[in-house]
Short mmCIF file of C-alpha atoms in Angstrom, two decimals:
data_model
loop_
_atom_site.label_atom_id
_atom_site.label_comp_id
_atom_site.label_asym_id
_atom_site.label_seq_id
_atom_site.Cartn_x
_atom_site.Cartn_y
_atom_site.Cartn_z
CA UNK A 26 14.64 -16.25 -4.56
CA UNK A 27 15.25 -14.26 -7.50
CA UNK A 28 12.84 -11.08 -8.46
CA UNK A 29 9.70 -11.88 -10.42
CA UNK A 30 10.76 -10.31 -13.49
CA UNK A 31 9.16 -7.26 -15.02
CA UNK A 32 5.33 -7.52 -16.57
CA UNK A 33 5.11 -7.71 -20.18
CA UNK A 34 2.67 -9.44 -22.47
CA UNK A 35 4.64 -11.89 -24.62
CA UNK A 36 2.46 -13.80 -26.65
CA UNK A 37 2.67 -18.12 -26.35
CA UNK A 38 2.61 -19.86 -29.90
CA UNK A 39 1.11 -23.37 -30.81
CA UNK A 40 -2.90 -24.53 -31.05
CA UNK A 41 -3.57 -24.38 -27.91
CA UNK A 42 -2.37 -20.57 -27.03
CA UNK A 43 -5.03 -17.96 -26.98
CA UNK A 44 -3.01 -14.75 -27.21
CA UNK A 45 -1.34 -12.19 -25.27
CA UNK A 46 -2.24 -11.41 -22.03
CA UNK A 47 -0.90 -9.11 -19.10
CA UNK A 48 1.35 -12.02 -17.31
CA UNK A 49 0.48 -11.59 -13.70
CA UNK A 50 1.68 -13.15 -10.80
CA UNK A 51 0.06 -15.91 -8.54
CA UNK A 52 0.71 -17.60 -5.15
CA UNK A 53 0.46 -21.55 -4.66
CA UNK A 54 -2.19 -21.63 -2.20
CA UNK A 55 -2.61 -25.63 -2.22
CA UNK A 56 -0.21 -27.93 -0.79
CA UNK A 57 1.74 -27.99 -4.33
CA UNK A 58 0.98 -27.12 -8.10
CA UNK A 59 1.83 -29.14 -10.59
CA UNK A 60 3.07 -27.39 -14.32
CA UNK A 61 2.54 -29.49 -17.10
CA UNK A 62 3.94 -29.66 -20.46
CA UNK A 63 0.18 -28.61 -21.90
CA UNK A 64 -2.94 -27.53 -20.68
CA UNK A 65 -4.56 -30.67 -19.81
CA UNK A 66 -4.19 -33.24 -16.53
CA UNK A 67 -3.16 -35.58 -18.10
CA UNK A 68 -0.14 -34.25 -19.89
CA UNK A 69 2.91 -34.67 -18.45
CA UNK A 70 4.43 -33.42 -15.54
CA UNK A 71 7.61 -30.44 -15.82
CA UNK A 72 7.70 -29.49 -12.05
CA UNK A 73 5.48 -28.42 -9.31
CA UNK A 74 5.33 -25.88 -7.11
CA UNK A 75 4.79 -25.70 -3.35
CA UNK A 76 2.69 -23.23 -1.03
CA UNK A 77 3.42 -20.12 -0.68
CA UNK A 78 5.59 -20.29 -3.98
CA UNK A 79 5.28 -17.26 -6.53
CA UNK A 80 5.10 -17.80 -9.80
CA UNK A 81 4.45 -15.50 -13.27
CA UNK A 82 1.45 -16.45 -15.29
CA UNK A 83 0.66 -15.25 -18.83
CA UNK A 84 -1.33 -16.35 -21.94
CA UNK A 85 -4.66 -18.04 -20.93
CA UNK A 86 -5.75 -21.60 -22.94
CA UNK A 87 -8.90 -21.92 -24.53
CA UNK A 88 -10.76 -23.13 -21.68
CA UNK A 89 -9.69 -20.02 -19.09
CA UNK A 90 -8.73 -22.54 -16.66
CA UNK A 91 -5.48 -22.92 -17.62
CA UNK A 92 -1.99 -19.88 -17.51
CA UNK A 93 1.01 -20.31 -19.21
CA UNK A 94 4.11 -20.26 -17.09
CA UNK A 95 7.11 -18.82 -18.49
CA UNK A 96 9.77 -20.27 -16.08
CA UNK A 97 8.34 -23.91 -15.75
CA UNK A 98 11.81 -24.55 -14.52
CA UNK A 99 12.78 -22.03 -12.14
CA UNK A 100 15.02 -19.38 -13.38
CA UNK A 101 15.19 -21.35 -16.75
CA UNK A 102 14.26 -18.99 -19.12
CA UNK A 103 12.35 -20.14 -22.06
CA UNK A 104 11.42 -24.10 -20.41
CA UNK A 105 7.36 -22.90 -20.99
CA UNK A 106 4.78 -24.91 -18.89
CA UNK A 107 0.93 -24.59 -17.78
CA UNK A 108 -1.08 -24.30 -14.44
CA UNK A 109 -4.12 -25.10 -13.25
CA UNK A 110 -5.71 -22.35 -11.78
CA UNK A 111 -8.71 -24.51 -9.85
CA UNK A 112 -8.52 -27.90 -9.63
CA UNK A 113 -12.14 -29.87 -9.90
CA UNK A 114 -11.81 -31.93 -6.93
CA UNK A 115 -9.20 -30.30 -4.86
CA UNK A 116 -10.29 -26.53 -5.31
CA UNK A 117 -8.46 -23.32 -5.46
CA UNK A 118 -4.49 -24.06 -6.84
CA UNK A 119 -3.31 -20.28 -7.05
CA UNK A 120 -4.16 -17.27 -6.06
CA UNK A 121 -3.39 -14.00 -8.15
CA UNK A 122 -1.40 -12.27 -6.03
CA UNK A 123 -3.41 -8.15 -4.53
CA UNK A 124 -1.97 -5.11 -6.43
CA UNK A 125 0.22 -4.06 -3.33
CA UNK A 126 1.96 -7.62 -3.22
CA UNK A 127 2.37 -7.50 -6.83
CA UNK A 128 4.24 -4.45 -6.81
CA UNK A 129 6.06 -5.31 -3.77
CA UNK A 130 8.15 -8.47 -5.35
CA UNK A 131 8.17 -6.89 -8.41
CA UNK A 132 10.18 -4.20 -6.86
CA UNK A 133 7.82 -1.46 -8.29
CA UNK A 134 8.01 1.51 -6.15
CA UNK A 135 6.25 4.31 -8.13
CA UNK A 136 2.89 1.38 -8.64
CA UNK A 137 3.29 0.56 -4.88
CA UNK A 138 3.13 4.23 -4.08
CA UNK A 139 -0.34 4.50 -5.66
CA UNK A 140 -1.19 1.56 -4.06
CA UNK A 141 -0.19 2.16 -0.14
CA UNK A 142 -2.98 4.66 -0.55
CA UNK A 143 -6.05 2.29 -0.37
CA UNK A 144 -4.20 -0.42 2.27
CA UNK A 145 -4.18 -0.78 5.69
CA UNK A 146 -0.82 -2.64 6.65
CA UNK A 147 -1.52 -3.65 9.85
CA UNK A 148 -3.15 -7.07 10.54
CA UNK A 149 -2.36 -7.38 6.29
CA UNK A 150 -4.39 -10.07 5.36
CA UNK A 151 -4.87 -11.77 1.93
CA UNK A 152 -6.75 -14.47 -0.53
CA UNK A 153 -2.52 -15.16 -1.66
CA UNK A 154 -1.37 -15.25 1.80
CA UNK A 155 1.30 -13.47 0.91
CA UNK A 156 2.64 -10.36 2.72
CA UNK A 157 4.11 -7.37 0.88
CA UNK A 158 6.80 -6.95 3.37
CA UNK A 159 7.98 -10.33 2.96
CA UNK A 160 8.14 -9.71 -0.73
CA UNK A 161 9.72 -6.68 -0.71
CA UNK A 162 12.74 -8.23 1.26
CA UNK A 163 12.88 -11.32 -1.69
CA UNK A 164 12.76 -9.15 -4.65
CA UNK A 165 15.64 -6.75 -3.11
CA UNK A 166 13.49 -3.27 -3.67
CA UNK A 167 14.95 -0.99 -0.99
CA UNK A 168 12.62 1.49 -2.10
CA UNK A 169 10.07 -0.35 -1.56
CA UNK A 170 10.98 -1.85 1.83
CA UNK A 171 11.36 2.02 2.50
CA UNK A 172 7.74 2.88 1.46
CA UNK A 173 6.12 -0.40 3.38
CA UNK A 174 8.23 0.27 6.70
CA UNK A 175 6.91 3.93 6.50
CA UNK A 176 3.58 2.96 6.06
CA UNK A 177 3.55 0.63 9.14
CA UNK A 178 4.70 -2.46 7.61
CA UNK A 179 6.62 -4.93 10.54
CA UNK A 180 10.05 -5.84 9.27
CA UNK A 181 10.76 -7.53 12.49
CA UNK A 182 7.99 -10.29 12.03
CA UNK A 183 9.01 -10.58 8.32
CA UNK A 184 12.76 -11.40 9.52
CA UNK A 185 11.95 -13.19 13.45
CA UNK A 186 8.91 -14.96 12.10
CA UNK A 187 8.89 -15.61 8.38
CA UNK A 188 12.74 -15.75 7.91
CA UNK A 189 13.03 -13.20 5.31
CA UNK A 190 16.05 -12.50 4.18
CA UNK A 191 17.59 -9.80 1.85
CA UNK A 192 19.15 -11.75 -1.61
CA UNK A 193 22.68 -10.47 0.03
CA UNK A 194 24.66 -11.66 2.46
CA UNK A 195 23.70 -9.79 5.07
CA UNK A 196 22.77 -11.00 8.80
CA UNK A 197 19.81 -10.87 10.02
CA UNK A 198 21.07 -7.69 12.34
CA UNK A 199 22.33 -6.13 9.45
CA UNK A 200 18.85 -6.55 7.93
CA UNK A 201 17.61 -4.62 10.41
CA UNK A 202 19.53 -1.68 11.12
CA UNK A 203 19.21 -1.36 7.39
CA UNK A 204 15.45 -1.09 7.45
CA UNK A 205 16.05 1.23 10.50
CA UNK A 206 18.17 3.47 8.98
CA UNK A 207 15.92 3.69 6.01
CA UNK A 208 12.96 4.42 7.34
CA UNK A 209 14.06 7.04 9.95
CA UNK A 210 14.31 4.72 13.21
CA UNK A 211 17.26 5.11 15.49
CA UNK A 212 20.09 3.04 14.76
CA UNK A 213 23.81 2.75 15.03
CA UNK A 214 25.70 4.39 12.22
CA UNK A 215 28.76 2.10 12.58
CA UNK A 216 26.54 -0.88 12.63
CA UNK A 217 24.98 0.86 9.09
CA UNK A 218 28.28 1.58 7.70
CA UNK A 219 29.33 -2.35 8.21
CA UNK A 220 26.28 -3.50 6.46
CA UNK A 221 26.61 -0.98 3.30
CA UNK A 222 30.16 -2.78 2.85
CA UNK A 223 27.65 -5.87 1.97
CA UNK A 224 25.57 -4.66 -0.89
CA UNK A 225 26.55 -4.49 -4.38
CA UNK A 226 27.47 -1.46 -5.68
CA UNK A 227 24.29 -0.23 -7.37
CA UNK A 228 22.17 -1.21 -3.91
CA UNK A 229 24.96 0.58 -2.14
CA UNK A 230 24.24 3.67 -4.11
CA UNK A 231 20.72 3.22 -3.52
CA UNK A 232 20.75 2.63 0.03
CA UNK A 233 23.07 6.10 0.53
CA UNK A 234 20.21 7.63 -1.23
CA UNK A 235 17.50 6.41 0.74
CA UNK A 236 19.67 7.20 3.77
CA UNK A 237 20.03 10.98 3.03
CA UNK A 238 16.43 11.42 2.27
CA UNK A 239 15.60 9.70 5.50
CA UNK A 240 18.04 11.87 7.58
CA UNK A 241 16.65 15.05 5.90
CA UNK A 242 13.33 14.07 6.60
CA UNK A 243 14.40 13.43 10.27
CA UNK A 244 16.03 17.23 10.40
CA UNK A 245 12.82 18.84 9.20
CA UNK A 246 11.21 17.35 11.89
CA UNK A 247 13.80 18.16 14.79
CA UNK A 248 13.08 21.72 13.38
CA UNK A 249 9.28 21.11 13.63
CA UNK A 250 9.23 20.17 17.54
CA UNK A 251 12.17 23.12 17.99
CA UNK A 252 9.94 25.48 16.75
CA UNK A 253 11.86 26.37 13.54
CA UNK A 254 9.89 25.37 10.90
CA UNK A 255 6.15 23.90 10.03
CA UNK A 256 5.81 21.66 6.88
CA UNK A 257 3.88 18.39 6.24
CA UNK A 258 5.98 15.77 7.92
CA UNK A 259 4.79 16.39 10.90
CA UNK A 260 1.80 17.53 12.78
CA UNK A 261 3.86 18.29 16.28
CA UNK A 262 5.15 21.51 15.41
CA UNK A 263 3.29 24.43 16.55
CA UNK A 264 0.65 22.29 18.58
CA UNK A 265 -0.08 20.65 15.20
CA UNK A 266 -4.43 20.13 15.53
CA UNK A 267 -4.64 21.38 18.38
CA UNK A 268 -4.37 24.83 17.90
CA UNK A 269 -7.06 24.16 14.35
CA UNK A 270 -9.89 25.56 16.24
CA UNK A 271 -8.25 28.78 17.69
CA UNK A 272 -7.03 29.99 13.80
CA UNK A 273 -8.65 33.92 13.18
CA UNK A 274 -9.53 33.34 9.97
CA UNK A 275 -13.17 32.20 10.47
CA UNK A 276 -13.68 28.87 9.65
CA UNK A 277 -15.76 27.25 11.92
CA UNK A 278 -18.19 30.19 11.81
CA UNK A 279 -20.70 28.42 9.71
CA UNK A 280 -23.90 27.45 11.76
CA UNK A 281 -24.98 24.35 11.65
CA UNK A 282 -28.50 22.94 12.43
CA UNK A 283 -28.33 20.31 15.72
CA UNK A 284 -28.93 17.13 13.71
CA UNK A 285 -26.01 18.12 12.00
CA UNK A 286 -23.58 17.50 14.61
CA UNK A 287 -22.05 14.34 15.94
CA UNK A 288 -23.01 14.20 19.57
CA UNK A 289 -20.20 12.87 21.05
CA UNK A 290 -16.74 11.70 20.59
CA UNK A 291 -17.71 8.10 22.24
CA UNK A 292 -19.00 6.89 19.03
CA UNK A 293 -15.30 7.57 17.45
CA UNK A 294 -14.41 4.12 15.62
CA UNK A 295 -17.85 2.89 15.64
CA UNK A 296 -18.88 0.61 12.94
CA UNK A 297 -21.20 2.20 10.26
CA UNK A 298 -23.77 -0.24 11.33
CA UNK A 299 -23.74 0.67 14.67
CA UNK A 300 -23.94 4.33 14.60
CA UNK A 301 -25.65 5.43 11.05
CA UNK A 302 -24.40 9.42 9.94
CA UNK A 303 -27.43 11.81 10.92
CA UNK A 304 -26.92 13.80 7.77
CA UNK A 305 -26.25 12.82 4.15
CA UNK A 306 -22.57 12.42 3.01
CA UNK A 307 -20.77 15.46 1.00
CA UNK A 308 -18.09 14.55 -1.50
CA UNK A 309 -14.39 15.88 -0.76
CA UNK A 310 -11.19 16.00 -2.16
CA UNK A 311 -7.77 15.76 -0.19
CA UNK A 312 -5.79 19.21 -1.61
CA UNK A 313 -2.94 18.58 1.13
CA UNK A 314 -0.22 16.38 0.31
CA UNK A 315 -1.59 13.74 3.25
CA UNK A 316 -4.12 13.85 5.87
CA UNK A 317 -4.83 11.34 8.92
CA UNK A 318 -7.77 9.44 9.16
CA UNK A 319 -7.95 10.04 13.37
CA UNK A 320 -10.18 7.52 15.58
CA UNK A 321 -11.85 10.65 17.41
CA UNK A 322 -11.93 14.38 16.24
CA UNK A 323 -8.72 16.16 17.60
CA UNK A 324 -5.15 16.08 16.98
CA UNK A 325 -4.30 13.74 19.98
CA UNK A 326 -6.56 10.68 18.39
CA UNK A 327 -5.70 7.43 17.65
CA UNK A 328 -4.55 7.54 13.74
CA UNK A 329 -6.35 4.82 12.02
CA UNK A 330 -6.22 5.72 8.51
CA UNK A 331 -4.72 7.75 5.47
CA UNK A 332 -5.59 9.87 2.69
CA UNK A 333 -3.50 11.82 0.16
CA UNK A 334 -3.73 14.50 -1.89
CA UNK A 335 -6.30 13.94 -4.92
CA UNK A 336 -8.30 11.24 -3.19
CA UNK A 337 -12.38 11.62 -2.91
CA UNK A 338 -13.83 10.57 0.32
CA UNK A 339 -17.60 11.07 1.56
CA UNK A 340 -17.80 13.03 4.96
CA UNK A 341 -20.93 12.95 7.29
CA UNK A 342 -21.44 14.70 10.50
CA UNK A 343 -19.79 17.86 11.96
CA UNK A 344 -18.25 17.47 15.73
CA UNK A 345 -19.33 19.72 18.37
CA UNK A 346 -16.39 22.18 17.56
CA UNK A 347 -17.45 22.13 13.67
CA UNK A 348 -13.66 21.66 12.43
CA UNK A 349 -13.95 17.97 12.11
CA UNK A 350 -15.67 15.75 10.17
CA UNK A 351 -16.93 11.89 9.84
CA UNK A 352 -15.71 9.92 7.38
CA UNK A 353 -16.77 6.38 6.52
CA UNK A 354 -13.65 4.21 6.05
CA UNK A 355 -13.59 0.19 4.50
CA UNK A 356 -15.85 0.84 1.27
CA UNK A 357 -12.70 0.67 -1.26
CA UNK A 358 -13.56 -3.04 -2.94
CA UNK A 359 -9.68 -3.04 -2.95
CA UNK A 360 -8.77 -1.85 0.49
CA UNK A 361 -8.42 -4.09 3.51
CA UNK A 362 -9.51 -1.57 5.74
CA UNK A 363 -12.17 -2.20 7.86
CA UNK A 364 -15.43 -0.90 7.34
CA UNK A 365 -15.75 2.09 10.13
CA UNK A 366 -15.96 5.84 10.99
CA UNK A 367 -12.90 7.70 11.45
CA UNK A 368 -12.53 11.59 11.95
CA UNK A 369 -10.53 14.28 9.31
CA UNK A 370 -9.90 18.20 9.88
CA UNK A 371 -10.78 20.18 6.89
CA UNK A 372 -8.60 22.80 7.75
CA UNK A 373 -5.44 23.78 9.37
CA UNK A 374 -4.87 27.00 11.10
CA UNK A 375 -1.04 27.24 9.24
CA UNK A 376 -1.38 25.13 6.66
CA UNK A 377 -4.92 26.32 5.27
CA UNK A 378 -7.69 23.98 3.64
CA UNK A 379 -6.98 20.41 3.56
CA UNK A 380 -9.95 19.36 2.52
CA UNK A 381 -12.72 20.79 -0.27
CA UNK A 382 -16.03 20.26 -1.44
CA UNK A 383 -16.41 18.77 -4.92
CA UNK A 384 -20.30 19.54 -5.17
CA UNK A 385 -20.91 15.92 -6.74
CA UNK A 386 -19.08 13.02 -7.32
CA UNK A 387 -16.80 12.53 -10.47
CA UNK A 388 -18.18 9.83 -13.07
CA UNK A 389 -16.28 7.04 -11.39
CA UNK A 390 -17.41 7.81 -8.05
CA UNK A 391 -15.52 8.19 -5.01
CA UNK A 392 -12.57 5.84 -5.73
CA UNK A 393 -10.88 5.80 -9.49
CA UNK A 394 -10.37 2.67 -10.69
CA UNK A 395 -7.34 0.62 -9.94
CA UNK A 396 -5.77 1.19 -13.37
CA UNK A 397 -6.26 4.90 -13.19
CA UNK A 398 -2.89 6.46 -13.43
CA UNK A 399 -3.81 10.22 -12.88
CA UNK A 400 -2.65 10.61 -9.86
CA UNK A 401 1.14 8.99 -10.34
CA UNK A 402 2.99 12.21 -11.42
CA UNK A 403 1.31 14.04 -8.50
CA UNK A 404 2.70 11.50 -5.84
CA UNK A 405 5.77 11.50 -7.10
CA UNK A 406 6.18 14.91 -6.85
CA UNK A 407 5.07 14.70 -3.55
CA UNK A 408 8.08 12.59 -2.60
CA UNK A 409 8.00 10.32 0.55
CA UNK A 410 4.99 12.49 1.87
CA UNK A 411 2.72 10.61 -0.46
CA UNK A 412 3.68 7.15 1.36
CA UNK A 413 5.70 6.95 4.20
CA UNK A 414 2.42 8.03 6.56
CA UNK A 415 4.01 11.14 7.85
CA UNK A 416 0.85 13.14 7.11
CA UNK A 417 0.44 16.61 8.51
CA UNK A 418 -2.81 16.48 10.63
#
């Protein structure tokens, strides 16, 4: 299928349009979808639509119940139709598609960035059923196939169980070493080299790109476990957290009353209803480029969750060796994480703070909201380490 194409707010004429609108894009989440000529069921019929179908919406009617299409025929530019967003006997028609599946297949990598921060890939589940991986792969976004396969996103079920497929002609091994190659997995060069032949020339270009910044990611890392070299891809080099506690520069040395601290690591991944914070949460803010959420406080845990630089999160309890701290995951309204405690370090013993103390809250609370774009020129300064999960600690 072709890419969605780019949002844009082009205004429908005639009596029955209401304006412009940001067009956004839905999912057919009933058996089929009919578009009609006008907003009304008994107009007549232009095509319909089948589950799991994506499809750009725009202008609303007068009623709100109704979206313009602007492709009532497929890629037919310009054949205009309407849909029925929830049908009065049959229910729910469409589904607007979440904000990481929307960038996905429209191929936005710099939205889908931002987004990655506040998702938990694994087990991805939706109101669209629709997967951003699978989308990804349809709209033709290596970059963003990059970004989701470093964040944890399974290619292999996208291709083996979905049938995804690239819009080249590429085979479904090709596929694959592609996304390996990509996203810093082993793979066969030759076998890369073949499928590069495949791609058109701009995606060629592209996927070279993607390739060096992969390999020199994988180099700074070999360094890393050799010994060479400590940055934030990595938290293997130099012990990574499990040297946190031994630093000289005294953090740690705060005393801390009893109730204070959590009393045992056993509780690590509990829900927050089963084992309530003793203390009253502190507002921080990530200053490192990323930091792992860990299921129990040290370096060895179980990672279970991300947070980059610039992101607010609430902590709770100290552990027993005071360099950790609780942290109540799930309470984004637009994360798919569920809701639980996980453990973050505050502070590394070579990379220094990685987490602060606000003192309060900002206006908007702990998490901005979704339109905020403050945060954009940060990540993109911070490169693949603001996405591809390769956080420090």
């Amino acid at each position: 299928a072709a890419p969605p194409p780019a949002a844009g707010g082009e205004k429908a004429t005639g009596p029955t349009a209401r304006g412009p609108d940001r067009n956004r894009l839905y999912a057919v989440v009933a058996a089929r979808a009919v578009i009609r000529r006008e907003p009304s069921l008994q107009a007549p019929m232009e095509n319909c639509l089948e589950r799991g179908q994506v499809v750009e919406l725009s202008t609303w009617d007068e009623s709100r119940r109704w979206r313009l299409c602007l492709e009532a025929h497929g890629n037919k530019h310009g054949h205009r139709g309407w849909m029925l967003l929830r049908h009065p006997e049959h229910g729910e028609l469409l589904q607007p598609l979440e904000p990481v599946c929307e960038a996905a297949a429209r191929g936005d990598a710099s939205r889908l960035r931002k987004v990655l921060r506040r998702v938990r890939l694994q087990g991805w589940s939706g109101k669209s059923g629709c997967h951003p991986v699978n989308l990804a792969i349809q709209s033709g976004s290596l970059k963003c196939c990059a970004l989701l396969a470093r964040s944890g996103g399974s290619f292999d079920a996208a291709f083996d169980r979905d049938g995804c497929r690239f819009p080249w002609p590429l085979s479904l091994q090709d596929s694959k070493v592609v996304i390996a190659a990509l996203s810093g997995r082993n793979f066969e060069l030759s076998a890369f080299e073949s499928a590069l032949a495949l791609f058109p020339p701009p995606e060629r270009e592209e996927a070279e790109r993607l390739f060096d910044e992969a390999a020199a990611m994988i180099c700074r890392m070999r360094n890393i476990a050799d010994g060479v070299a400590f940055d934030e891809f990595s938290d293997e080099g130099h012990g990574g957290l499990d040297d946190a506690g031994s630093s000289s520069d005294g953090f740690g040395a705060e005393e801390l009353p009893p109730e204070a601290v959590a009393p045992s690591p056993a509780n690590a991944g509990a829900s927050a209803e089963d084992f309530p914070p003793s203390r009253p949460g502190e507002p921080y803010r990530v200053v490192h480029a990323s930091v792992w959420v860990h299921s129990e406080p040290k370096a060895g845990g179980e990672h279970i969750g991300i947070r980059y630089r610039g992101d607010i999160v609430e902590l709770f309890d100290f552990d027993s060796s005071k360099k950790w701290r609780r942290m109540l995951m799930g309470t984004d309204p637009g994360s798919n994480e569920p809701r639980r405690f996980g453990w973050v370090p505050l502070h590394h013993s070579e990379l220094g703070v990685l987490l602060e103390p606000l003192g309060e809250l900002p206006p908007h609370g702990v998490f901005p909201p979704w339109d905020d774009q403050s945060s954009d020129e940060e990540h993109e300064q911070d490169g693949w380490a603001a996405a591809d999960g390769a956080a420090v600690v």
